[in-house]
Coordinates of C-alpha atoms and ligand atoms in Angstrom, one line a residue:
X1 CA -7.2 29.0 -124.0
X2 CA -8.0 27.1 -126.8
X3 CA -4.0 26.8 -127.3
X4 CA -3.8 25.0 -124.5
X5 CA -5.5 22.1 -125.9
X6 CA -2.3 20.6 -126.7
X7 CA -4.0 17.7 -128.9
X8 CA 0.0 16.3 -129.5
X9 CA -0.4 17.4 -132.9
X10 CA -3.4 15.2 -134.3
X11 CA -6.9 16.4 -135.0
X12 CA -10.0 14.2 -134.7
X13 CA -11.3 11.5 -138.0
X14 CA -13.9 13.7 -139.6
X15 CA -16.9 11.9 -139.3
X16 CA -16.2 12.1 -135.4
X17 CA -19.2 13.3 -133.2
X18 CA -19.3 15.5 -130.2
X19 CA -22.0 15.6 -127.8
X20 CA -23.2 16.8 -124.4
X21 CA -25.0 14.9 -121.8
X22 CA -27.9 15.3 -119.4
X23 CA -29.9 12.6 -117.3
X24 CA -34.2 13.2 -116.9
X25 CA -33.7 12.9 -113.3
X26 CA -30.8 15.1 -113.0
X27 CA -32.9 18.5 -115.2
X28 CA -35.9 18.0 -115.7
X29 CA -37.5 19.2 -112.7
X30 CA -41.7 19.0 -113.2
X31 CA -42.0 15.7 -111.0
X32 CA -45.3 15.4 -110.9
X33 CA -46.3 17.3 -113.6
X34 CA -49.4 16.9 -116.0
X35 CA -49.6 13.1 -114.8
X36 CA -45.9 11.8 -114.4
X37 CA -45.6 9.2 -111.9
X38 CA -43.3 8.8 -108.7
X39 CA -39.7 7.6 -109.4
X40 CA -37.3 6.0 -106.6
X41 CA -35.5 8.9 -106.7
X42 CA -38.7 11.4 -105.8
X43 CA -39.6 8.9 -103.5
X44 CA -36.1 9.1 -101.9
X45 CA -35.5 12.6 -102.0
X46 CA -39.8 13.2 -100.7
X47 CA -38.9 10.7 -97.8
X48 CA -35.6 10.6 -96.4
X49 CA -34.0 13.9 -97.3
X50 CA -30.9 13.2 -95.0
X51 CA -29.9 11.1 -97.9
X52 CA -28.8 13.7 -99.9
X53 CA -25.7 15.7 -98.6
X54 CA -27.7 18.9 -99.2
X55 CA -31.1 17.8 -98.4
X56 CA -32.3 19.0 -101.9
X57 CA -34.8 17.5 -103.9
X58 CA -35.3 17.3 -107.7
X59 CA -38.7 18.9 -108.0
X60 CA -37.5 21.9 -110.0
X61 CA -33.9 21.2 -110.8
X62 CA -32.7 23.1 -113.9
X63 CA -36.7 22.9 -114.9
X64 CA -35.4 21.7 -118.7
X65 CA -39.4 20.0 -118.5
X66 CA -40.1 24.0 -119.3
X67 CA -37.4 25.3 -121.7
X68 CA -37.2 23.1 -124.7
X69 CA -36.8 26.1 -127.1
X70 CA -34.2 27.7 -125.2
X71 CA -32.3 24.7 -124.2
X72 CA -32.1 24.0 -127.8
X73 CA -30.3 27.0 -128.7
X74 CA -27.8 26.8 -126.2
X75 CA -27.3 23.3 -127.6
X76 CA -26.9 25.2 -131.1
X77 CA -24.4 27.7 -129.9
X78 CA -21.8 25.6 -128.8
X79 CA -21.9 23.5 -132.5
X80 CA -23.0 20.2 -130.6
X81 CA -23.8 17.3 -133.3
X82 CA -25.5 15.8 -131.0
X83 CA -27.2 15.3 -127.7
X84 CA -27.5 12.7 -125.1
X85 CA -30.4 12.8 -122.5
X86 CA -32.6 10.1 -120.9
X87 CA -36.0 9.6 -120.7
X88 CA -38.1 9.5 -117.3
X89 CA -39.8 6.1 -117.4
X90 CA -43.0 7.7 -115.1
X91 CA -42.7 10.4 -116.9
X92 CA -44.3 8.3 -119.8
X93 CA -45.8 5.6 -117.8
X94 CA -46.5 6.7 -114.2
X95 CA -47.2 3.2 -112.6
X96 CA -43.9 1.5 -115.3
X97 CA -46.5 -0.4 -116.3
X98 CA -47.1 0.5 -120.4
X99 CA -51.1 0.0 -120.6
X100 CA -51.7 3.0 -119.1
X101 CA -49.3 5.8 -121.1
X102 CA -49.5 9.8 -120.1
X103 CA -49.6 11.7 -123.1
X104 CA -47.9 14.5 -121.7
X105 CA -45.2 12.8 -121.3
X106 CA -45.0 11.6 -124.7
X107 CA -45.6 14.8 -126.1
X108 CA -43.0 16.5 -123.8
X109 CA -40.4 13.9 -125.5
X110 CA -41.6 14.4 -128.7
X111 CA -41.3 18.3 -128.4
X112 CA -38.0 17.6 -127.4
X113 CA -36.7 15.3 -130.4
X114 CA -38.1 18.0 -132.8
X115 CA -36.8 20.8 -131.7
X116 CA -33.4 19.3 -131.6
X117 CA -34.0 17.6 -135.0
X118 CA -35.5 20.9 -136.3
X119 CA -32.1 22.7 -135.2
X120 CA -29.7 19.9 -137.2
X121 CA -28.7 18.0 -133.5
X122 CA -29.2 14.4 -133.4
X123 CA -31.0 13.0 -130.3
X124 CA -28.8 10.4 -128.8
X125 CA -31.5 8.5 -126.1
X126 CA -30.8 6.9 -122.9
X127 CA -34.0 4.5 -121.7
X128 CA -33.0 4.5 -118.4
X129 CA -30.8 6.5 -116.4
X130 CA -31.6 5.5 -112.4
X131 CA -35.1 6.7 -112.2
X132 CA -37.2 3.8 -111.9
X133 CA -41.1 4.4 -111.3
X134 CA -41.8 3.4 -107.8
X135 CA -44.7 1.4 -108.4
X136 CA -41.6 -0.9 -110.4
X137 CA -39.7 -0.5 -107.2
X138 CA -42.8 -1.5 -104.8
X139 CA -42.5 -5.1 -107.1
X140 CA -39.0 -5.5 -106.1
X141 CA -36.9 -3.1 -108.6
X142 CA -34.3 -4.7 -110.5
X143 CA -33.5 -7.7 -108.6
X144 CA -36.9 -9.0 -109.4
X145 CA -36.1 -10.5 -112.6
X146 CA -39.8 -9.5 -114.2
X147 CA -38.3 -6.4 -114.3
X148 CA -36.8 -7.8 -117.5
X149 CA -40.2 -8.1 -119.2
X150 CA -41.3 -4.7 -118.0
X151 CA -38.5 -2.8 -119.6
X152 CA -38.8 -4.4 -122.7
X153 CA -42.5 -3.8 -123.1
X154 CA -41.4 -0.1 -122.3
X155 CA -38.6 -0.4 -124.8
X156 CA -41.0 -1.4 -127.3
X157 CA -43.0 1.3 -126.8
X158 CA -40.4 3.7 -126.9
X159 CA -39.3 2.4 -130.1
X160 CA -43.0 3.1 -131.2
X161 CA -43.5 6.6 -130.2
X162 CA -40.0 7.8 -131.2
X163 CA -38.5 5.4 -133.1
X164 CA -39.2 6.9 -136.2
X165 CA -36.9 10.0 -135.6
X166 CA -34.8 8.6 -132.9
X167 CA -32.3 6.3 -134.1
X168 CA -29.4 5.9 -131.4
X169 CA -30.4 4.0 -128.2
X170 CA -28.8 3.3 -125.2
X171 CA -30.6 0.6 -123.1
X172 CA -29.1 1.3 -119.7
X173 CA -26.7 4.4 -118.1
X174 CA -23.8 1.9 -115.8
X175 CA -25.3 -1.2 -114.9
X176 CA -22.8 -1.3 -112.1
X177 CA -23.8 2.1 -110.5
X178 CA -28.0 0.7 -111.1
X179 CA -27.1 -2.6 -109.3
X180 CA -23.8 -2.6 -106.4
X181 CA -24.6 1.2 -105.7
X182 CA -28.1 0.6 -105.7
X183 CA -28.4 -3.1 -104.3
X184 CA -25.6 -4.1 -102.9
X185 CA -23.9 -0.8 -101.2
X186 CA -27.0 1.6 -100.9
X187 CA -25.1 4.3 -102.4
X188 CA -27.8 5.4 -104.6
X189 CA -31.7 5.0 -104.4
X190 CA -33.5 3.3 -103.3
X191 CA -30.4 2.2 -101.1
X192 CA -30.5 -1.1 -99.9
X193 CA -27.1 -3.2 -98.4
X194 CA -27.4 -6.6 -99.3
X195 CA -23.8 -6.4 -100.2
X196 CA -22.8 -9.6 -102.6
X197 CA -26.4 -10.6 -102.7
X198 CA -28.5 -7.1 -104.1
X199 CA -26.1 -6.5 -107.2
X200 CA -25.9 -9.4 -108.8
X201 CA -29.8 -10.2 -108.9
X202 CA -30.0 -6.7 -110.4
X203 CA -27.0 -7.2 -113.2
X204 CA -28.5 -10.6 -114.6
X205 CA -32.5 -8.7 -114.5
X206 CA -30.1 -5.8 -116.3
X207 CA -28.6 -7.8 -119.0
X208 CA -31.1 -10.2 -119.7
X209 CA -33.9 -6.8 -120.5
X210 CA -31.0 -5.3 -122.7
X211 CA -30.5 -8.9 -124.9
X212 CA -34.3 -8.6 -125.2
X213 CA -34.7 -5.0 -126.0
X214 CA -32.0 -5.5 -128.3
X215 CA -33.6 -8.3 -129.9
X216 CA -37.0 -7.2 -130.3
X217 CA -35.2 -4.4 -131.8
X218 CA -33.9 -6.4 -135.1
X219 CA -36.9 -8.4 -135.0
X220 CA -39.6 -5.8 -135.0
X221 CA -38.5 -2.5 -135.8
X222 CA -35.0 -2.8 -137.6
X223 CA -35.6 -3.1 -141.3
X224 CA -38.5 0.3 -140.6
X225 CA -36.8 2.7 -138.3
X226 CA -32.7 1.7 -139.4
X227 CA -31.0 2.7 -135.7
X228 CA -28.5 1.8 -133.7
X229 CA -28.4 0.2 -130.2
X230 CA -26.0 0.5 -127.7
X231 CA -24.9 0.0 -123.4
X232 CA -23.2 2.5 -121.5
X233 CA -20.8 1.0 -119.0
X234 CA -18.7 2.9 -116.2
X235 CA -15.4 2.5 -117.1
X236 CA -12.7 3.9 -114.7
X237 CA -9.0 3.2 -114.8
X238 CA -7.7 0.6 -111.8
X239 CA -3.9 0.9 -112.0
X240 CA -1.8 -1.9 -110.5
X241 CA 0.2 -0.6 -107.0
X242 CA 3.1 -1.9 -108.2
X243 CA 4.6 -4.6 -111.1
X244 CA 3.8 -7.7 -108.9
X245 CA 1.6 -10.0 -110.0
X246 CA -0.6 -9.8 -107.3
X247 CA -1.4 -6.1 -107.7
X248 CA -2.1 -6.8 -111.4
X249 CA -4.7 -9.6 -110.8
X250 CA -5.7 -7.1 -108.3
X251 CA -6.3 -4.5 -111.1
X252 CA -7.6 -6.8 -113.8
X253 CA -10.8 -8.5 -111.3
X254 CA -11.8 -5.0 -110.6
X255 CA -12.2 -4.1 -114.3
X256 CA -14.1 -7.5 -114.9
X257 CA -16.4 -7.2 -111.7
X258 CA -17.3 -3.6 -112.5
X259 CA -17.1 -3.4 -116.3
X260 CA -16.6 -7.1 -117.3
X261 CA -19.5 -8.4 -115.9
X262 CA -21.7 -6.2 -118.6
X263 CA -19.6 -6.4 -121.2
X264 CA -18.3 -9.5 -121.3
X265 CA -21.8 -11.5 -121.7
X266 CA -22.5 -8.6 -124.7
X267 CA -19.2 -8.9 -126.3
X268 CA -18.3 -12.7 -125.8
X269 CA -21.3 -14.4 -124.6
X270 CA -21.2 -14.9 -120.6
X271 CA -19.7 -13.5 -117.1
X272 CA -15.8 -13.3 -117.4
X273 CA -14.2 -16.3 -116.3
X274 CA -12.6 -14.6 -113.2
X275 CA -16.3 -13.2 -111.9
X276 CA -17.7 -16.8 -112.4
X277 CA -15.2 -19.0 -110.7
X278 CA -14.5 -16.1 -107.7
X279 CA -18.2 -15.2 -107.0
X280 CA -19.1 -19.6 -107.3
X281 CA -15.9 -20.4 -104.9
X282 CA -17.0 -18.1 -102.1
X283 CA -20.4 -18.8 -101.9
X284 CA -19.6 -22.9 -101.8
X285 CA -17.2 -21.9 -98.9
X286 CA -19.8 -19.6 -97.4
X287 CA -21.9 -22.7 -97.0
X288 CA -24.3 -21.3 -99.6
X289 CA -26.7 -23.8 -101.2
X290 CA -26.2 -21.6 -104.6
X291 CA -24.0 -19.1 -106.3
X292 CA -24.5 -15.6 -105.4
X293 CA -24.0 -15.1 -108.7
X294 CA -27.1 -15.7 -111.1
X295 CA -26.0 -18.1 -114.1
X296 CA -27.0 -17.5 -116.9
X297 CA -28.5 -20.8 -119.7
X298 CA -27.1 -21.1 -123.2
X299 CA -30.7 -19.2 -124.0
X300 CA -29.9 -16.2 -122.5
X301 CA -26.5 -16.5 -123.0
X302 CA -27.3 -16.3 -127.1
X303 CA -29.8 -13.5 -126.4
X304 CA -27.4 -11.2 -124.7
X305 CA -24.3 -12.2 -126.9
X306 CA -23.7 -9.7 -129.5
X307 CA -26.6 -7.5 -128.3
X308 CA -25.0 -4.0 -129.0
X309 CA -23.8 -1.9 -131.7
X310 CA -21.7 -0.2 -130.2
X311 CA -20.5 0.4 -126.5
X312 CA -20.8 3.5 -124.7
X313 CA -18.3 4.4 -122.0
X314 CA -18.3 6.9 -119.3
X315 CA -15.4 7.9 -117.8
X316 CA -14.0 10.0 -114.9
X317 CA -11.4 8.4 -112.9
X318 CA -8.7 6.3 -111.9
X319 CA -8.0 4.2 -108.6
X320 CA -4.9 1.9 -107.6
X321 CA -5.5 -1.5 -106.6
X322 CA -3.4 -4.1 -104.4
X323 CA -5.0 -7.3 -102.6
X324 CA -7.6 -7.0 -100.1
X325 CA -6.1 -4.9 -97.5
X326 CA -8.5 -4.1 -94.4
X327 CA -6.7 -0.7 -93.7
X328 CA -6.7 0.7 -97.1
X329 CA -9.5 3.7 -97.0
X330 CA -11.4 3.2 -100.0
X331 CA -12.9 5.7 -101.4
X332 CA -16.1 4.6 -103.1
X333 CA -17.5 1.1 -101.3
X334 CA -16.2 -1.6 -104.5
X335 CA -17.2 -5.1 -104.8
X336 CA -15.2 -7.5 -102.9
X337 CA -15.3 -10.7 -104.0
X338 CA -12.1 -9.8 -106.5
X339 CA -10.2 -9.6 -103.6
X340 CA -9.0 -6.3 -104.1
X341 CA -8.4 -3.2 -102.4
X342 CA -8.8 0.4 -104.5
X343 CA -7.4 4.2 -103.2
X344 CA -6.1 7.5 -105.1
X345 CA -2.9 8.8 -104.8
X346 CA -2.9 11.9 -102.9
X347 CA -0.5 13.6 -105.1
X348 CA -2.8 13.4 -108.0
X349 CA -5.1 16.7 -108.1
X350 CA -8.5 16.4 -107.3
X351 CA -11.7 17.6 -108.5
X352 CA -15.1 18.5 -106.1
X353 CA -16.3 15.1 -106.4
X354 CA -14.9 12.4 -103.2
X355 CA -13.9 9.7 -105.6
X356 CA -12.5 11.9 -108.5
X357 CA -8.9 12.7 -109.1
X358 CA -7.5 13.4 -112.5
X359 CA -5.2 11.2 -114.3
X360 CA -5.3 11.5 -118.3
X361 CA -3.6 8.5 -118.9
X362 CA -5.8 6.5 -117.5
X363 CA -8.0 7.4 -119.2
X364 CA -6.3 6.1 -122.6
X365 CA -5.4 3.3 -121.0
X366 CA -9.3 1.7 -120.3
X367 CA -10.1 2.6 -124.0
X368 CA -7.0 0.8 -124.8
X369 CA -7.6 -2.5 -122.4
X370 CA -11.3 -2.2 -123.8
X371 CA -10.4 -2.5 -127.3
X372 CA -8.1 -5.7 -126.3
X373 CA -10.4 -7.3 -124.6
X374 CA -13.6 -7.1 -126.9
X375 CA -12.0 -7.2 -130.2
X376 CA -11.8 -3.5 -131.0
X377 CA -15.4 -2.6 -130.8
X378 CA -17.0 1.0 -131.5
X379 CA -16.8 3.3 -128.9
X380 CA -18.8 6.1 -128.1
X381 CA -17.1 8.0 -124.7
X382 CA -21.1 9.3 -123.4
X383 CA -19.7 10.7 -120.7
X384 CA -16.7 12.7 -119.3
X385 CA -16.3 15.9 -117.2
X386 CA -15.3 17.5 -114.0
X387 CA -16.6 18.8 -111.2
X388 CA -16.1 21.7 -108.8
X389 CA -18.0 23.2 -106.2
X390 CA -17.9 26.8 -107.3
X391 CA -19.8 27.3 -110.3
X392 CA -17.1 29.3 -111.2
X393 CA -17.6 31.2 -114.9
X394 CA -14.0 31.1 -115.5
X395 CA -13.5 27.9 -114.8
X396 CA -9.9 27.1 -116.0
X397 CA -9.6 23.7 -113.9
X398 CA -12.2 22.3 -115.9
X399 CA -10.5 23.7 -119.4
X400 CA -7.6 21.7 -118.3
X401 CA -9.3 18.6 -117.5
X402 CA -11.0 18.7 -121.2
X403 CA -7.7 19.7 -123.1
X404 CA -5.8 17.1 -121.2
X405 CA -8.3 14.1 -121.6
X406 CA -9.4 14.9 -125.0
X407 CA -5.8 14.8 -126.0
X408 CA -5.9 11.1 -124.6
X409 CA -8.9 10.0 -126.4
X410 CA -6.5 11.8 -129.6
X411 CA -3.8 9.3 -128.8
X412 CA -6.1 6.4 -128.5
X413 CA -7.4 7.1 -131.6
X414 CA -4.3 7.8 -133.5
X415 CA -1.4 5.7 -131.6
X416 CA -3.3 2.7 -130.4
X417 CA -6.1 2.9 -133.0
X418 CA -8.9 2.7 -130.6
X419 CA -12.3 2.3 -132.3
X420 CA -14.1 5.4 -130.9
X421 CA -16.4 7.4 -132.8
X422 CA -17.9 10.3 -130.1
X423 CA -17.3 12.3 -127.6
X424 CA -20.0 13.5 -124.8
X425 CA -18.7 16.0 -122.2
X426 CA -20.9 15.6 -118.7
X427 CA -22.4 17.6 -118.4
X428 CA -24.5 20.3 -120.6
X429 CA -25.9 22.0 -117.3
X430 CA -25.5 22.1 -113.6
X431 CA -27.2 19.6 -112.5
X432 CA -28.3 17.2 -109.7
X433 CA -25.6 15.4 -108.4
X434 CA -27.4 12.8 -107.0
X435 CA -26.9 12.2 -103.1
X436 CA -24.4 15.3 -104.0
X437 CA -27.6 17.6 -104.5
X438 CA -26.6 20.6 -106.3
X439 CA -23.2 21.1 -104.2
X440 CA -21.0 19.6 -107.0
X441 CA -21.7 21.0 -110.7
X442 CA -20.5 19.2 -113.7
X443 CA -22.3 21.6 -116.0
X444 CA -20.7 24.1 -119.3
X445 CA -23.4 26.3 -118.3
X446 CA -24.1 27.4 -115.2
X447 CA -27.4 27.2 -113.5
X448 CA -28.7 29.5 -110.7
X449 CA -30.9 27.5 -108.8
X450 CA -31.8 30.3 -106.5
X451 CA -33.9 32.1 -109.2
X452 CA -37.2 30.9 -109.9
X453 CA -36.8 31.1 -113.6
X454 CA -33.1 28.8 -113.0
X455 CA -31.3 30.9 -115.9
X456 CA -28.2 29.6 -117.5
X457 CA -24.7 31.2 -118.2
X458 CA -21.6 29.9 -120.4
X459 CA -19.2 29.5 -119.0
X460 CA -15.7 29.7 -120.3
X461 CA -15.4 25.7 -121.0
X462 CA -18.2 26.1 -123.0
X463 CA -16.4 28.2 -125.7
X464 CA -13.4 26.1 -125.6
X465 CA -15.7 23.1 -126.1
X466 CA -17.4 24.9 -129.1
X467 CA -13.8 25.6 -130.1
X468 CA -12.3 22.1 -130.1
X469 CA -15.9 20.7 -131.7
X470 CA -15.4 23.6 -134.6
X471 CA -11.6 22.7 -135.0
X472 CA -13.6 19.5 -136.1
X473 CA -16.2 20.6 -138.0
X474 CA -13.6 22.5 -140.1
X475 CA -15.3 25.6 -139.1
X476 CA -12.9 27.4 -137.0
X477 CA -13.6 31.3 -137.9
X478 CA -15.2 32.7 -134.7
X479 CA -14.0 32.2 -130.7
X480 CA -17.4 33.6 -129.5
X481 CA -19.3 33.8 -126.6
X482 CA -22.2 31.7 -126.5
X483 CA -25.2 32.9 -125.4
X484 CA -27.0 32.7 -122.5
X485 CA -30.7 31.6 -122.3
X486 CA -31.9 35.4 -122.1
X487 CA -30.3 35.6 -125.8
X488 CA -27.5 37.9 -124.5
Ligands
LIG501 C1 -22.0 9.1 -113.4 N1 -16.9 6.2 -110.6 O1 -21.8 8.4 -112.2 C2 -23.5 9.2 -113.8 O2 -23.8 8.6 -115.0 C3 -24.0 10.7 -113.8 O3 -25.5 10.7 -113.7 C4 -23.4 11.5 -112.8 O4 -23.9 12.8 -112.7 C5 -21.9 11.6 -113.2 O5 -21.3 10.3 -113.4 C6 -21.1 12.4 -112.2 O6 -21.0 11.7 -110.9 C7 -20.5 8.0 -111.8 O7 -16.9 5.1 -110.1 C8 -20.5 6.7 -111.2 O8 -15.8 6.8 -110.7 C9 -19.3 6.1 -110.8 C10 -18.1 6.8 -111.0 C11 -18.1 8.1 -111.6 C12 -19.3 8.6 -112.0

C-alpha cells in the first residue's frame, strides 16, 4: 500500500508537520455536561431534527469529552506531530458571555493539552469551529457586529487559561461556511436565508474579531507566551469551463467571494477589488440605499491587515465555473453576485459527500493561485480527507485519495515552491457530519456509534498515514498496525 504513494520521487522538507483534525462539536459528545451551555448546533439538532439527513444529534458522538487518555494514544500510534481540535465556546462559557466561566470546561481542556503535551504532540487550537453558545445566537449571532467584542474577550481568556502551553491558534474554521452557509443559504445552523444580506454582515463581524484577537494577541500576550496565530479558509479549486475569458472571470470571482473576501483584507488590507465593485454595483441597481456589502474604515482596515501568521487551508474539492447559467444544477448553493455558475464533472469519481469529487490537481493548483496572490505566505493545509459511507476497515478509496493529493501538496512544494509547512488529514475519527449526521465518515479510525462505550478501530489509512508521516520523520522501520482504543 504504502507503494502506492507515488510521491513523484520527492519526500517532504524535514521540519514539515503532519497532523490530524477534529472539531468540539463534531466528538465531543457531553453536551450538557458538568455545566456546558447550549450551542446553535444543540439547539438545532434538540429542535428541528429533520434538519439533519439522519435525524441524529450530537449528545454522545464519539464521547472524546470521556477518553482523553485513550484518544491520546491512538494519536501516539499513528506518529502524529501534532493535533488540531477546537474548543466548545459553552463548553467554557455557557451563556458566551466570559464573567461567568465553567470550570469544568476549563479543566476538561486543560486535561486535554497535557495529555497530548505529556505524549510529545503539539496542540494545534481552533477557537471556533461553528458552535456558537445560543445565548450569543439569541443576540443575533454573527451578523450582530458585538459579536466581535464577545469573541475577543473569549479569545483573551483563552489566551489566559491555555496560553501558556498552547502556542498555535486558529481564530476561525471557514469564515465562508460560518457566514453564506449559515446566513445567507441556511445550509448550516442556525439556518437562516437572507441570501446576499446574512453573509456579509457575518464576514465583516468575522474579520473585524480576528484583527482584534490578533492584535490583543501581540499587545498583551506575545512577548510572555511566544505563539503563533493563524485563519483557516475553505479553499476549493474552481476550474474555468473552457479558455474563454468569460469562464475565467467566472473562476477567478468565485475564489475571491468565497476565499478572497477573508484573505484578502488579512493579506492586503481590504475586500478584493472584484467583491467590492460587484457586491456595490448591484445593490445601487437593486435600489438599495447602501451596499450589501459592509465597508470596512481605514481603522479596521489597519487592524485586520497583516493579522495572521500564517494561513490555514482546508481543502476537498474542485468545481467548474461558466457565467451565470439558470439551468446549471449546482451542487452546493454559491454566492451569486460573481455572476457565476459552479458544477462537477460527472466523469470525475466521487466520494460519499454530495459536493465532493476528486481531482488532485486541483488541489495543487489553489495552493499555487494562493501563493500568487498573497505573496507566498505560510501555509498550513488543516484539513483534507475523504469520505464514504461504509466505514469500511479496508478502505482503499480513501488510501488513494491521500497518496494522490499528498503527492500534489509534494509538487507544490518542490515544483512551484509553495510555502506550506503542515499537513492535517480530516479527519482523526468518525465523526458528525453535520446536517450529514453520522451517515458520511471522514474518520482513520472508525467509530461504532451503536455501542455505548463508541470504541474505535484503525483502519487501514491509518497505517498508511503513519507510514507516509514516518517516511518523514526518518523513522521508517515498522508498517504496524495501530492499536485500537481496547490496546489490542
Ligand atoms: C469542512 N466545500 O466543511 C468542515 O470544516 C468540517 O467540519 C467538515 O466535517 C468537513 O469539511 C467535511 O465536510 C466543508 O465547499 C465546507 O467543498 C465546504 C466544502 C467542503 C467541506
Amino acid at each position: 500500500i504504502l507503494l502506492s504513494f507515488k510521491c513523484n520521487g520527492y519526500e517532504f522538507p524535514e521540519d514539515f508537520k503532519f497532523g490530524v483534525a477534529t472539531a468540539s462539536f463534531q466528538v465531543e459528545g457531553a453536551w450538557n455536561i458538568s455545566g456546558k451551555g447550549e450551542s446553535i448546533w444543540d439547539y438545532i439538532t434538540h429542535n428541528n431534527p429533520n434538519f439533519i439527513h439522519d435525524g441524529s444529534n450530537a449528545d454522545v458522538a464519539c464521547d472524546t469529552y470521556h477518553k482523553t487518555a485513550g484518544d491520546v494514544q491512538l494519536l501516539k500510534e499513528i506518529s502524529v506531530d501534532y493535533y488540531r481540535f477546537s474548543i466548545s465556546w459553552s463548553r467554557i462559557f455557557p451563556t458566551g458571555h466570559t464573567y461567568s466561566p465553567n470550570a469544568d470546561g476549563i479543566r476538561y481542556y486543560n486535561e486535554l493539552i497535557d495529555e497530548l503535551l505529556a505524549n510529545g504532540i503539539t496542540p494545534l487550537v481552533t477557537m471556533f469551529h461553528w458552535d456558537l453558545p445560543q445565548a450569543l445566537h439569541e443576540l443575533g449571532g454573527w451578523p450582530n457586529p458585538v459579536l466581535a467584542e464577545l469573541f475577543v474577550d473569549y479569545a483573551d481568556k483563552l489566551f489566559e487559561y491555555f496560553g501558556d502551553k498552547v502556542k498555535n491558534w486558529i481564530t476561525f474554521n471557514e469564515p465562508y461556511q460560518i457566514c453564506d452557509f449559515s446566513y445567507s443559504d441556511g445550509i448550516l445552523a442556525p439556518a437562516y436565508k437572507q441570501k446576499g444580506i446574512g453573509g456579509y454582515l457575518c464576514s465583516y463581524t468575522v474579520l473585524i474579531a480576528h484583527g482584534k484577537t490578533y492584535q490583543l494577541y501581540q499587545k498583551r500576550y506575545k512577548e510572555t507566551q511566544n505563539g503563533r496565530i493563524g485563519i483557516t479558509i475553505q479553499g476549493p479549486w474552481f476550474e474555468p469551463r473552457t479558455d474563454s475569458a468569460e469562464d475565467k472571470k467566472a473562476a477567478e470571482n468565485m475564489l475571491q467571494f468565497m476565499f478572497g473576501i477573508f484573505a484578502h483584507p488579512i493579506y492586503i488590507g481590504d475586500y478584493p477589488k472584484v467583491v467590492r465593485e460587484e457586491v456595490n454595483r448591484l445593490s445601487t441597481e437593486e435600489n438599495r440605499r447602501r451596499s450589501r456589502l459592509i465597508a470596512f474604515t481605514p481603522q479596521e482596515r489597519d487592524l485586520i491587515k497583516d493579522s495572521a501568521d500564517f494561513l490555514g487551508v482546508n481543502h476537498y474539492t474542485t468545481f467548474i465555473c461558466t457565467p451565470r447559467n439558470a439551468e446549471i444544477q449546482e451542487v452546493l448553493p454559491m454566492n451569486t453576485d460573481g455572476g457565476a455558475s459552479c458544477y462537477q464533472d460527472d466523469e470525475w469519481a466521487a466520494a460519499a459527500s454530495r459536493w465532493f469529487r476528486l481531482v488532485p490537481w486541483g488541489f495543487r493548483k489553489v495552493l499555487n493561485w494562493v501563493k500568487e496572490e498573497y505573496n507566498n505566505p505560510e501555509v498550513i493545509i488543516t484539513e483534507n480527507g475523504y469520505s464514504d459511507l461504509t466505514g469500511e476497515l479496508r478502505d482503499c478509496d480513501r488510501i488513494s485519495y491521500y497518496n494522490s493529493y499528498l503527492t500534489e501538496v509534494l509538487n507544490a512544494i518542490h515544483e512551484d515552491g509553495c510555502n506550506i509547512a503542515g499537513y492535517t488529514a480530516w479527519s482523526f475519527l468518525d465523526n458528525f457530519e453535520w446536517v450529514n449526521g453520522y451517515r458520511e465518515k471522514f474518520g482513520l479510525y472508525y467509530v461504532d456509534f451503536e455501542d455505548d462505550d463508541r470504541p474505535r478501530t484503525a483502519k487501514m489509512s491509518a497505517y498508511v498515514y503513519k507510514n507516509i508521516i514516518s517516511l518523514t520523520q526518518d523513522k521508517l522501520t515498522l508498517i504496524t498496525r495501530p492499536r485500537d482504543s481496547n490496546g489490542a
